mmCIF file of C-alpha atoms and ligand atoms in Angstrom:
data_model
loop_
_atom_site.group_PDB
_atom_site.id
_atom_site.type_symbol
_atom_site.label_atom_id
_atom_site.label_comp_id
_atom_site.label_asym_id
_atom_site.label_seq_id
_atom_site.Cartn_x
_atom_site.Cartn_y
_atom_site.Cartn_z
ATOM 1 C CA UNK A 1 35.607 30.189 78.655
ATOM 2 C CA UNK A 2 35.565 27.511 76.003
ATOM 3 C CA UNK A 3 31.728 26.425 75.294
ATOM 4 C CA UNK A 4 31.829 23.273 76.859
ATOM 5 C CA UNK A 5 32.699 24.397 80.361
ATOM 6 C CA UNK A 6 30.257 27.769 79.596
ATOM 7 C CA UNK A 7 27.318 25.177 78.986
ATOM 8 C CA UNK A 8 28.710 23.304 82.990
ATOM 9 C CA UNK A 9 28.979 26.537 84.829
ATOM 10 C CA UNK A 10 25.278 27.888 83.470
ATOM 11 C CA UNK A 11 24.084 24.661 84.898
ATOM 12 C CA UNK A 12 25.115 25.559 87.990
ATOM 13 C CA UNK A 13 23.138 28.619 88.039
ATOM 14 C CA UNK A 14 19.942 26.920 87.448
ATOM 15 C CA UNK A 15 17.361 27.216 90.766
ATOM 16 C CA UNK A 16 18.364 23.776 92.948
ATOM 17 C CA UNK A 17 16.754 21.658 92.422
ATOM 18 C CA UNK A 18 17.682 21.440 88.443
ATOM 19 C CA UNK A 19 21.483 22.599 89.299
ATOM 20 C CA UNK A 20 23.794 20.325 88.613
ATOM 21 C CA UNK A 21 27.449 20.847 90.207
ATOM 22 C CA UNK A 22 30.543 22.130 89.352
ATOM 23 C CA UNK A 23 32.060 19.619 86.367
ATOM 24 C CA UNK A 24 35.370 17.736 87.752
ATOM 25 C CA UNK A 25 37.530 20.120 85.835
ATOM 26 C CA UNK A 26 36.499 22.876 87.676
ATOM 27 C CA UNK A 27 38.629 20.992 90.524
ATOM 28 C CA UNK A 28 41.421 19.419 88.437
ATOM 29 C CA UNK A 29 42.181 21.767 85.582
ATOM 30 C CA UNK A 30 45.476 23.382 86.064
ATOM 31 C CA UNK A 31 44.449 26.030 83.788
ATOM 32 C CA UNK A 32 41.600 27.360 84.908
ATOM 33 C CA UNK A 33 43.200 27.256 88.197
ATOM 34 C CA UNK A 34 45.254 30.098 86.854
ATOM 35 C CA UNK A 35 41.995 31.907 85.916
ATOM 36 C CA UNK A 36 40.732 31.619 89.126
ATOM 37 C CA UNK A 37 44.104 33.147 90.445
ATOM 38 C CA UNK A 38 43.012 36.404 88.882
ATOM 39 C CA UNK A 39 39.309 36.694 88.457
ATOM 40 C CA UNK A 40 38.602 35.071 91.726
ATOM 41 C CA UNK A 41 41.495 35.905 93.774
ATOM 42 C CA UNK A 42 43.220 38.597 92.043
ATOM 43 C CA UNK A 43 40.183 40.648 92.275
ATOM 44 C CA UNK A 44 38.811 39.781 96.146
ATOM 45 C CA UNK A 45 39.410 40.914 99.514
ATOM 46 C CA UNK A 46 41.333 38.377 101.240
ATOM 47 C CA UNK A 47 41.635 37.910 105.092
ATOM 48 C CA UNK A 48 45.355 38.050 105.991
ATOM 49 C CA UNK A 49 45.112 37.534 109.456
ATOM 50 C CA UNK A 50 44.418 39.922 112.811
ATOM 51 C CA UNK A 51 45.012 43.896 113.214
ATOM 52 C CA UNK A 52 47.067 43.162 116.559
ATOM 53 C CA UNK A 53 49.902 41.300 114.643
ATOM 54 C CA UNK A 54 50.526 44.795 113.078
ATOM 55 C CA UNK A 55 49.961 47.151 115.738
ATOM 56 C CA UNK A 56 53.340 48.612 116.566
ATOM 57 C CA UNK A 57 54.916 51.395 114.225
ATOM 58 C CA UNK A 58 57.041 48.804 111.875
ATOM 59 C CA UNK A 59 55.176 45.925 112.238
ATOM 60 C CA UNK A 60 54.381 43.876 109.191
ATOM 61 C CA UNK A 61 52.684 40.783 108.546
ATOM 62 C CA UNK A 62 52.931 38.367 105.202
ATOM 63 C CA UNK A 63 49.911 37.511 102.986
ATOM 64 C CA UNK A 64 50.179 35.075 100.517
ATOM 65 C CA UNK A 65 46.969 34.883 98.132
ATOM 66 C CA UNK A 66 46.985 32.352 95.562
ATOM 67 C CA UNK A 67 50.638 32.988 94.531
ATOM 68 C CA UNK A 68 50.658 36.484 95.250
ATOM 69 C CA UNK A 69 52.685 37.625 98.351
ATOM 70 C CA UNK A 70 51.700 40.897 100.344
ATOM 71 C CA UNK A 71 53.659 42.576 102.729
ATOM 72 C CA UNK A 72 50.759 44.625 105.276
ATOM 73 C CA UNK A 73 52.860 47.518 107.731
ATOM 74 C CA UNK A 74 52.594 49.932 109.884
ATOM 75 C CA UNK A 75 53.796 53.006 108.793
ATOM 76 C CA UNK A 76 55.959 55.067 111.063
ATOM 77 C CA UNK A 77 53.099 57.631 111.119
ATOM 78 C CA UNK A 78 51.184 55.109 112.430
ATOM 79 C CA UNK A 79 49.121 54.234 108.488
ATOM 80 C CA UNK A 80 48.293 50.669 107.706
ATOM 81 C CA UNK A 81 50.074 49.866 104.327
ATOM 82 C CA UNK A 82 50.425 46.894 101.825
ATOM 83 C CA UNK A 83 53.051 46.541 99.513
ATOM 84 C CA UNK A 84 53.881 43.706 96.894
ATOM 85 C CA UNK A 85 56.814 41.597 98.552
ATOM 86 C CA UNK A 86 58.876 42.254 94.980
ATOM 87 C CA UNK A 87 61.852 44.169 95.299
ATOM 88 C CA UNK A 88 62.184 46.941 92.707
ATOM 89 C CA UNK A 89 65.674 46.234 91.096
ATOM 90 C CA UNK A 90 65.171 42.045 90.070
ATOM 91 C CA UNK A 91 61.934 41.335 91.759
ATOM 92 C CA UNK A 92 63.639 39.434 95.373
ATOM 93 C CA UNK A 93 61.558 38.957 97.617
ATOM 94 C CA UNK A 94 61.894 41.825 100.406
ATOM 95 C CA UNK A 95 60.928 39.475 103.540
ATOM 96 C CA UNK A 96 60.237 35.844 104.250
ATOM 97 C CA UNK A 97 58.511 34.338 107.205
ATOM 98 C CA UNK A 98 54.780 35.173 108.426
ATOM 99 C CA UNK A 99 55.611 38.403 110.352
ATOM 100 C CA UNK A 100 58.027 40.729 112.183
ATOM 101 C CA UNK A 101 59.323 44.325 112.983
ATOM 102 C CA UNK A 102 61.194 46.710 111.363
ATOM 103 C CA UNK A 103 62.698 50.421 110.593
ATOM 104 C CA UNK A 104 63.147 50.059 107.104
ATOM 105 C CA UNK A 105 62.977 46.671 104.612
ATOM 106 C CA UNK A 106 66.419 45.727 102.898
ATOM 107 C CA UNK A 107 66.731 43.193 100.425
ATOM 108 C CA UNK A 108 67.858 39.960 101.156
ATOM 109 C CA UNK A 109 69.877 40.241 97.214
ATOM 110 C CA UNK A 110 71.766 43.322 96.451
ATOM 111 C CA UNK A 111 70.749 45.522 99.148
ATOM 112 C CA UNK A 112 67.939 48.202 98.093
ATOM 113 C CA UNK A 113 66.124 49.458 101.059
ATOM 114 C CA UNK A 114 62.663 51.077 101.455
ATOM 115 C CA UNK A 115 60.898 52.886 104.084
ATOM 116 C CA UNK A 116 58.095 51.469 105.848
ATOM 117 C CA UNK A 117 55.520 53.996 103.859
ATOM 118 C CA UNK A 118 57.440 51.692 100.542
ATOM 119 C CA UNK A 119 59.538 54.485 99.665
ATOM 120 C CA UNK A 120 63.016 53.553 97.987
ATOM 121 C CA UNK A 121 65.677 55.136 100.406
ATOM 122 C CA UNK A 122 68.699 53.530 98.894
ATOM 123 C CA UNK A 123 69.717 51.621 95.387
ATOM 124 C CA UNK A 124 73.474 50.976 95.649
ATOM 125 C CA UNK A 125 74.753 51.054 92.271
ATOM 126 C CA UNK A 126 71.607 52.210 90.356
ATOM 127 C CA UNK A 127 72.402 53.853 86.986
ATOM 128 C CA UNK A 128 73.197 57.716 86.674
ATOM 129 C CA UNK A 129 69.803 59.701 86.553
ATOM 130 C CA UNK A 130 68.047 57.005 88.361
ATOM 131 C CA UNK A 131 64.792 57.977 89.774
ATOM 132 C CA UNK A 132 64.466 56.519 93.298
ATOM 133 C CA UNK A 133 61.412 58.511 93.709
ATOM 134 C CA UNK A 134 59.023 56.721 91.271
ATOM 135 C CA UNK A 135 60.659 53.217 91.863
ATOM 136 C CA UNK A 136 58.828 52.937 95.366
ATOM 137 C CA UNK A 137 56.995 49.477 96.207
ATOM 138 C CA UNK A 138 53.899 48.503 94.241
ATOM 139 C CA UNK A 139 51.019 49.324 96.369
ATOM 140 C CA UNK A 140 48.462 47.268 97.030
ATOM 141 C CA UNK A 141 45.014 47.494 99.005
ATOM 142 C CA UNK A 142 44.618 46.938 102.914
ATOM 143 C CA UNK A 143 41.404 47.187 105.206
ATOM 144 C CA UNK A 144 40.407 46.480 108.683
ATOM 145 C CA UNK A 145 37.158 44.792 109.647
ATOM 146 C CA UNK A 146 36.146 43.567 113.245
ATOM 147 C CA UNK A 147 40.215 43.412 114.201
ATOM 148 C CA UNK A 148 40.493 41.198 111.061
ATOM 149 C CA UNK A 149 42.917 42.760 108.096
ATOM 150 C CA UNK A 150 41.765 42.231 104.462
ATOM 151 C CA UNK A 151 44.164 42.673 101.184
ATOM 152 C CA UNK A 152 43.229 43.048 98.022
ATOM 153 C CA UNK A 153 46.411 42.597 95.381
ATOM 154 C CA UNK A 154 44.737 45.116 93.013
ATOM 155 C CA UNK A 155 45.557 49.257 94.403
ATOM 156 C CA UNK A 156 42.059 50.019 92.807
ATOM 157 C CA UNK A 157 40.382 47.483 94.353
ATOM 158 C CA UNK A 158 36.734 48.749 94.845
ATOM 159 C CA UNK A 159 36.095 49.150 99.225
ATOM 160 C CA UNK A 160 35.535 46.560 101.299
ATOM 161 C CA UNK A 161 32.286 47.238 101.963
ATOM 162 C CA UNK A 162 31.242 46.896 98.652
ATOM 163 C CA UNK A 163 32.431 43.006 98.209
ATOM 164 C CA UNK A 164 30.878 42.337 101.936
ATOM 165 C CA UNK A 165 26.967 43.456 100.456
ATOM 166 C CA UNK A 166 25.311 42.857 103.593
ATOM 167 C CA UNK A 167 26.988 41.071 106.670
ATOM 168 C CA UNK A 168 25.843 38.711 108.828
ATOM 169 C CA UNK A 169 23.842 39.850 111.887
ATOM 170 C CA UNK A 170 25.984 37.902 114.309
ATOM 171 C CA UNK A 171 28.785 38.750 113.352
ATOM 172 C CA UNK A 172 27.960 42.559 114.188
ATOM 173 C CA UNK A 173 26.404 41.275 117.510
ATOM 174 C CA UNK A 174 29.769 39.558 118.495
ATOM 175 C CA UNK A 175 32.729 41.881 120.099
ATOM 176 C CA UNK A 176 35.042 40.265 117.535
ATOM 177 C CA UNK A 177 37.871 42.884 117.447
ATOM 178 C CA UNK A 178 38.680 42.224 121.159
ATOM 179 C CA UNK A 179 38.797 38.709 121.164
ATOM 180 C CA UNK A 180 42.204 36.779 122.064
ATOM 181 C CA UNK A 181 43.688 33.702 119.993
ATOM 182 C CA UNK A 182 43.907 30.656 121.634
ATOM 183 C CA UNK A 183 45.195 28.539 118.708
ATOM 184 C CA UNK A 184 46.824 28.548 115.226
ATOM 185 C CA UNK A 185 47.282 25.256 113.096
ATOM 186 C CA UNK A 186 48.245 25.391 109.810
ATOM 187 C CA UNK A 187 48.026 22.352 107.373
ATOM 188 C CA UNK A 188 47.631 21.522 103.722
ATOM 189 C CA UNK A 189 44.858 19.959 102.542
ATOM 190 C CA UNK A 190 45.681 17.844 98.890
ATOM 191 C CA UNK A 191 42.307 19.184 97.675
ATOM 192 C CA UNK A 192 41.311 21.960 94.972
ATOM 193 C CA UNK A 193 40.456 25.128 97.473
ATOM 194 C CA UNK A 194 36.683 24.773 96.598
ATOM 195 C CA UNK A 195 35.995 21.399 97.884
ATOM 196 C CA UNK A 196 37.054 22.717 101.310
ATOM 197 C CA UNK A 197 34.465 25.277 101.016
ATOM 198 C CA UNK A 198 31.758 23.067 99.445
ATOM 199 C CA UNK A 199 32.450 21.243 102.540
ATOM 200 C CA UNK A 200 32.195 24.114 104.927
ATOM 201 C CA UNK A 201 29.173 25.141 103.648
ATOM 202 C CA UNK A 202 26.755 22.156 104.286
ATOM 203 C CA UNK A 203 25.895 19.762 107.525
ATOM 204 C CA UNK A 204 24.834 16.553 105.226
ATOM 205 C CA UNK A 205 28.024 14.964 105.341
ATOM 206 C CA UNK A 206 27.838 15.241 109.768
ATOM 207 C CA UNK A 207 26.288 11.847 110.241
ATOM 208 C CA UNK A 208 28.880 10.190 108.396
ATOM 209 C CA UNK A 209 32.018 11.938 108.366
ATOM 210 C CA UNK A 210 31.838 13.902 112.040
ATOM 211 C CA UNK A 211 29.220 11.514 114.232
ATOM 212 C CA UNK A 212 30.807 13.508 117.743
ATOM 213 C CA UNK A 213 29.853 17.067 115.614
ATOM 214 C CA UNK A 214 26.354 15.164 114.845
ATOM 215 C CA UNK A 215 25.901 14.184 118.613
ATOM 216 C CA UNK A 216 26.021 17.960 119.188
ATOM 217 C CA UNK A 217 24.360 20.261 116.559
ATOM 218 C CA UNK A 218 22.548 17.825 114.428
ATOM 219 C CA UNK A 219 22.730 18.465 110.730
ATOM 220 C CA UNK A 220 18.357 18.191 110.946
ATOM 221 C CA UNK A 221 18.169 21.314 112.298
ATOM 222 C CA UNK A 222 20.674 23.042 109.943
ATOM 223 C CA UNK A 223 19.150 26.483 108.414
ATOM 224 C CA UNK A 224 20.932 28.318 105.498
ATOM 225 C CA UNK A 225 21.653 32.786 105.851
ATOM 226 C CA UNK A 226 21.391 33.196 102.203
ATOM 227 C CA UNK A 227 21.769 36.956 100.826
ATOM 228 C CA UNK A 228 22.939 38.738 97.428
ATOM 229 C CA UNK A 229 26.592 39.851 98.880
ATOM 230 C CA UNK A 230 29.752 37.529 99.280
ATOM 231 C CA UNK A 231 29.014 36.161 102.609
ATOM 232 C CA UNK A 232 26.881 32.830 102.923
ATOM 233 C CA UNK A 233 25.678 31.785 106.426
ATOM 234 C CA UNK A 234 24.066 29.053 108.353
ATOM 235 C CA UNK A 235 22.509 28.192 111.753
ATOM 236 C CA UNK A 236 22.900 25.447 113.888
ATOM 237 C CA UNK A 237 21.472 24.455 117.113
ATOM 238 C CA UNK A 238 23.248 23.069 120.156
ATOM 239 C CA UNK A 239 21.416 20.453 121.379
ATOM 240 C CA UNK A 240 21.895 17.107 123.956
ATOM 241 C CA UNK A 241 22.156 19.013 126.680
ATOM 242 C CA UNK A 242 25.498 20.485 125.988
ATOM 243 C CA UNK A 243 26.126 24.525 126.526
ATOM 244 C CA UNK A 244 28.892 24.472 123.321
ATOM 245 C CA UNK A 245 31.253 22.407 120.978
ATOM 246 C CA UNK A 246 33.713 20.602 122.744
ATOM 247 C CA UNK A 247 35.102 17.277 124.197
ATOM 248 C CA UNK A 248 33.023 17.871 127.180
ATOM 249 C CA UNK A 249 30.160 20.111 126.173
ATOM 250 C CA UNK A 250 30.626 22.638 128.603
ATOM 251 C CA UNK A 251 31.700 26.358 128.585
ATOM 252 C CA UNK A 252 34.216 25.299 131.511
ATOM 253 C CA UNK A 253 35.028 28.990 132.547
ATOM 254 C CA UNK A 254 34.820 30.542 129.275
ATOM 255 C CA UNK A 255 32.647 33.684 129.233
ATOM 256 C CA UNK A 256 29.619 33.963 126.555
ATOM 257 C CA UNK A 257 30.935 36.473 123.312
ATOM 258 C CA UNK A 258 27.709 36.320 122.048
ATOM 259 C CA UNK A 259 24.300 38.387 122.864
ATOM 260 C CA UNK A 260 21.766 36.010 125.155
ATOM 261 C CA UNK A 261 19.620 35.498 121.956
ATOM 262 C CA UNK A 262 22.170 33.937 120.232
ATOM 263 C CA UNK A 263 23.220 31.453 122.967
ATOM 264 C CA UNK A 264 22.366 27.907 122.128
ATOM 265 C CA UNK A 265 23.703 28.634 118.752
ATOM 266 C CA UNK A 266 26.410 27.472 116.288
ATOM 267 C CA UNK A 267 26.375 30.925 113.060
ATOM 268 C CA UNK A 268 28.696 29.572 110.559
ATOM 269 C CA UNK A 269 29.597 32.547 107.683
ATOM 270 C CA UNK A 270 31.790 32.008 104.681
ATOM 271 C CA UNK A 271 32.938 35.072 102.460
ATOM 272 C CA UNK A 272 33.806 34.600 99.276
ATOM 273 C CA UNK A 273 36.082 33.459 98.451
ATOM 274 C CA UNK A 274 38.732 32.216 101.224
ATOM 275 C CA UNK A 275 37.808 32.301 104.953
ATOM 276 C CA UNK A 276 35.466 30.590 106.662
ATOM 277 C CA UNK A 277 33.613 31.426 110.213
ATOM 278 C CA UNK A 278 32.160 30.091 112.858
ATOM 279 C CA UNK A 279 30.826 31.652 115.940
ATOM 280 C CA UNK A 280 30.089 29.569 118.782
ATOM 281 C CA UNK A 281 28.759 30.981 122.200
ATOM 282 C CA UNK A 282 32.047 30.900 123.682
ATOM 283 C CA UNK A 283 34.866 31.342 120.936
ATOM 284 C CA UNK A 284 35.157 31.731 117.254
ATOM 285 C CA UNK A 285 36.586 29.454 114.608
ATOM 286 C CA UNK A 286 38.369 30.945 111.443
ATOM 287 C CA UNK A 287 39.707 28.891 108.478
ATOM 288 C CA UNK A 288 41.816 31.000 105.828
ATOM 289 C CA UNK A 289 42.594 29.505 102.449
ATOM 290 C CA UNK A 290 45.311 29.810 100.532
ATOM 291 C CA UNK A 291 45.775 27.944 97.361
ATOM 292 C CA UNK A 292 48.824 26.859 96.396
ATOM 293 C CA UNK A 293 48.111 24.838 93.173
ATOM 294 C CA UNK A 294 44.722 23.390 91.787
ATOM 295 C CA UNK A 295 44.864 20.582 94.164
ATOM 296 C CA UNK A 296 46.750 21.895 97.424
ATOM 297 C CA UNK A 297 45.009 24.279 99.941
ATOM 298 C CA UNK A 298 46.778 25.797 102.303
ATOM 299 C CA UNK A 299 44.564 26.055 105.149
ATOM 300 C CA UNK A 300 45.116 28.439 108.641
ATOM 301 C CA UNK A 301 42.996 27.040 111.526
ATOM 302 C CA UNK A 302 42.404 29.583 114.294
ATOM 303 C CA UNK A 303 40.365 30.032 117.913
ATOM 304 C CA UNK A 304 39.344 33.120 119.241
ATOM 305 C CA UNK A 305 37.688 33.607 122.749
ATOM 306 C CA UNK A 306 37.251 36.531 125.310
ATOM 307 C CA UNK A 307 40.385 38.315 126.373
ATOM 308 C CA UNK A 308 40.530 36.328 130.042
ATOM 309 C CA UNK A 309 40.970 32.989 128.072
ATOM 310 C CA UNK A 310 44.121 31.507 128.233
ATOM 311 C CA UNK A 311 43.645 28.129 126.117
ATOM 312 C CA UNK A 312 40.687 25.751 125.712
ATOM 313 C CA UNK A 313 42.119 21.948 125.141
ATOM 314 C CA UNK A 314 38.631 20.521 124.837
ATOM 315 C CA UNK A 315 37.765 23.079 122.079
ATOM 316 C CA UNK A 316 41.301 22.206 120.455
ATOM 317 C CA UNK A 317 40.968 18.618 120.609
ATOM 318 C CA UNK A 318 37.259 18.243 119.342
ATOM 319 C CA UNK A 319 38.167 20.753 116.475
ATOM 320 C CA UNK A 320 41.693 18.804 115.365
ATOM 321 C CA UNK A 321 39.524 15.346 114.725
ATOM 322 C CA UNK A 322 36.719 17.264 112.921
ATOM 323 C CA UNK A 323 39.112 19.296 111.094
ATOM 324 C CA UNK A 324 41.470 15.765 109.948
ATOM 325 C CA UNK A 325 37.778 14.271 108.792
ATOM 326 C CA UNK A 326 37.231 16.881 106.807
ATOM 327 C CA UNK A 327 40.427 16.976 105.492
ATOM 328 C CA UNK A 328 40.793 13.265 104.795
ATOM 329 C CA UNK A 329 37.153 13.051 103.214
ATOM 330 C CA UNK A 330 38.115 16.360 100.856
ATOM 331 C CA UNK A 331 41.362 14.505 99.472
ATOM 332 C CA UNK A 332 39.500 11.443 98.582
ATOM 333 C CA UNK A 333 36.768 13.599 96.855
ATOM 334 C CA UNK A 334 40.296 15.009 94.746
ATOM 335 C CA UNK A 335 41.200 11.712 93.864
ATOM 336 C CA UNK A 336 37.932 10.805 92.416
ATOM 337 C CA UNK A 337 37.191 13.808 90.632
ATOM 338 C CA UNK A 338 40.638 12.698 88.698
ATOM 339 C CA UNK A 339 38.656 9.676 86.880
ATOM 340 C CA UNK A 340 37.488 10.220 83.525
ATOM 341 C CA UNK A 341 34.367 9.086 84.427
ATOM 342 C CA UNK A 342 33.255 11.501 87.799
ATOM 343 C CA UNK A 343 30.425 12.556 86.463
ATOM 344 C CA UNK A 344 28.294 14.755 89.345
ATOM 345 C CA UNK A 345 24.549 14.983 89.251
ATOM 346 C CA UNK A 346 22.672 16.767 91.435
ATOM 347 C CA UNK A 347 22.656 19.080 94.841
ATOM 348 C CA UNK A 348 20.691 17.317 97.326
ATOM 349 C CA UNK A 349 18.021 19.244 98.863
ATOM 350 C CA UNK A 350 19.892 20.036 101.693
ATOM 351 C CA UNK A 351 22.849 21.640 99.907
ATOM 352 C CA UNK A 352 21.349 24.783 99.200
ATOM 353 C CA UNK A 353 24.739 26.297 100.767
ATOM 354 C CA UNK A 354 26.960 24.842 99.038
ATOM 355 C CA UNK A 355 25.175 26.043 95.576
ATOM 356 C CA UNK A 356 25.307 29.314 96.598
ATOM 357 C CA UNK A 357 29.060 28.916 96.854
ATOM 358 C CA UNK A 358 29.285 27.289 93.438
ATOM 359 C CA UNK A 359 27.179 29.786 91.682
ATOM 360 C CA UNK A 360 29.537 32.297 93.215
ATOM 361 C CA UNK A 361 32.177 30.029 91.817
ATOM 362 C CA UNK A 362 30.195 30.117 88.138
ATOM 363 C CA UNK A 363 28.987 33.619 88.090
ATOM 364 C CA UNK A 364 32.839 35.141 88.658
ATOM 365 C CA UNK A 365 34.454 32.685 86.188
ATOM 366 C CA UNK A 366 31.807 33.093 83.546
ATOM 367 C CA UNK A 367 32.520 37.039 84.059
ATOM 368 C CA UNK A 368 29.859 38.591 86.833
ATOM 369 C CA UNK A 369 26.728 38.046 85.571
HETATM 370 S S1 FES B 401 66.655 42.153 93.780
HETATM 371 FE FE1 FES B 401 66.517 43.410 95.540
HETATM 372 S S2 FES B 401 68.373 44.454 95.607
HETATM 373 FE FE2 FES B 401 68.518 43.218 93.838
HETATM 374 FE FE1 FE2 B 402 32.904 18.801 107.982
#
């Protein structure tokens, strides 16, 4: 870290109220970028999506994490596996597409084929004395939390567990492995991946950016969940008289997934680095990042809800305008932060999230201290 952007990201870590934010490079250098892409994630657990997309012996699902691209299978003896998509003989990828079902993986090139366990079973034309053996797939790391599957690229990656530190309360409280999707969107936000989670992680910008999101859990009576570990929460209360967040309000006929204590209650929970939560009464929102250059986010939009849900329009529809405002506000931030002269100052009062994200942000890039 050259001294100049050492000096920014200790500023960051100062209590507050003194803090001043990430400098505009942090967003727009294509360099550091590729730091990020390793020390960030290269070296996190990243949320590739749900366990029942890879239930079935020979099931597999893609994860792409800042460039690198995962293949996550089911083993024929029924193991959960990840494997770099990189074929052994010239690096091809081995499959395209998000997911899918197979005996064995062939390459699309010349041919080799693996095993589902990422043993090489055949190399046509592979030198004499070839050792198929050690020329397997490259392992790397897979977990399953809640129904949701994590990668890491790195085999050694340290457990789960570890990275989590401690977990949200409501999260545990909710039945989250058995809830049903309801709803994927994918879209690409032109914005560097941490201005979408700046954004996540505050209720400031509600009045102005979201007023029909203001109307229902009013950014006043916002409270942070801050802890040591890689997930950052906050509260927010349902107010108006509506029962939950949606063109209409109402629950309609969905049934409660959360414990009576928590009804009445928005718990939003970011982990570090790349998906976002939020648990409503009656469904749960995820947001999965995936950068794809240091000002494009790939972003994967999904709604969960009890098993006897079929689809919820009004909880689609409110969530596609709040999601485009976000969007649309975070790509103007991108352009600005371009100018020569974007000089940030200061975390309002109110942002105590989204400093805790940042001094994530500083603390990893300035090497875990
Ligand atoms: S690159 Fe896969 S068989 Fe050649
Ligand atoms: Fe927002």
């Amino acid at each position: 870290v050259d001294p100049s952007l050492d000096a920014a990201l200790r500023a960051v870590l100062r209590p507050l109220g003194s803090a001043t934010p990430l400098p505009p490079r942090a967003h727009t250098d294509a360099a550091l970028f590729e730091r990020e892409k390793i020390v960030i994630f290269g070296s996190s657990w990243i949320c590739a999506g749900r366990e029942e997309a890879v239930e079935a012996p020979g099931s597999w699902l893609l994860a792409t994490i800042a460039d690198e691209s995962v293949i996550v299978a089911r083993g024929p003896d029924l193991a959960l596996r990840a494997f770099h998509n990189a074929c052994r003989h010239r690096a091809s990828p081995l499959v395209t597409g998000t997911s899918g079902r197979a005996v064995e993986l062939t390459c699309p090139y010349h041919g080799w084929t693996y095993d589902l366990t990422g043993a090489l079973e055949r190399a046509p034309f592979a030198p004499e004395g070839f050792d198929r053996t050690s020329h397997g797939l490259v392992a790397a790391s897979v977990s399953v939390w809640q129904g949701f599957v994590f990668v890491a690229v790195d085999a050694a990656a340290p457990p789960l567990a570890e990275l989590f530190g401690e977990v949200p309360p409501w999260l545990d409280a909710a039945p989250l492995a058995s809830l049903r999707r309801i709803h994927r969107a994918d879209y690409e936000t032109r914005a560097n991946w941490k201005l979408c989670g700046e954004n996540f992680q505050e209720s400031h910008h509600f009045e102005r950016v979201h007023p029909s999101l203001e109307a229902i859990t009013a950014s006043e009576n916002a409270r942070s969940w801050l802890r040591d570990g890689a997930w950052l929460g906050g509260i927010m209360e349902i107010s108006g008289g509506n029962e939950t967040v949606s063109t209409t309000g109402r629950r309609a006929d969905r049934p409660r997934i959360v414990p009576p204590e928590l009804d009445g209650l928005v718990h939003d929970a970011l982990l570090f680095p790349a998906l976002f939560t939020s648990l409503q009464p009656d469904y749960l929102l995820t947001y999965r990042l995936d950068p794809r250059s240091v000002s494009t986010t790939h972003v994967t939009f999904e709604i969960f809800a009890h098993p006897s849900v079929e689809s919820a329009a009004d909880v689609v529809a409110f969530w596609d305008r709040i999601n485009a405002e976000d969007r649309s506000i975070c790509e103007r931030q991108q352009m600005a932060l371009r100018s020569r002269f974007a000089a940030p100052s200061c975390y309002a009062s109110v942002e105590d999230g989204v400093h805790a994200f940042d001094r994530l942000v500083a603390k990893t890039l300035l090497g875990g201290e």
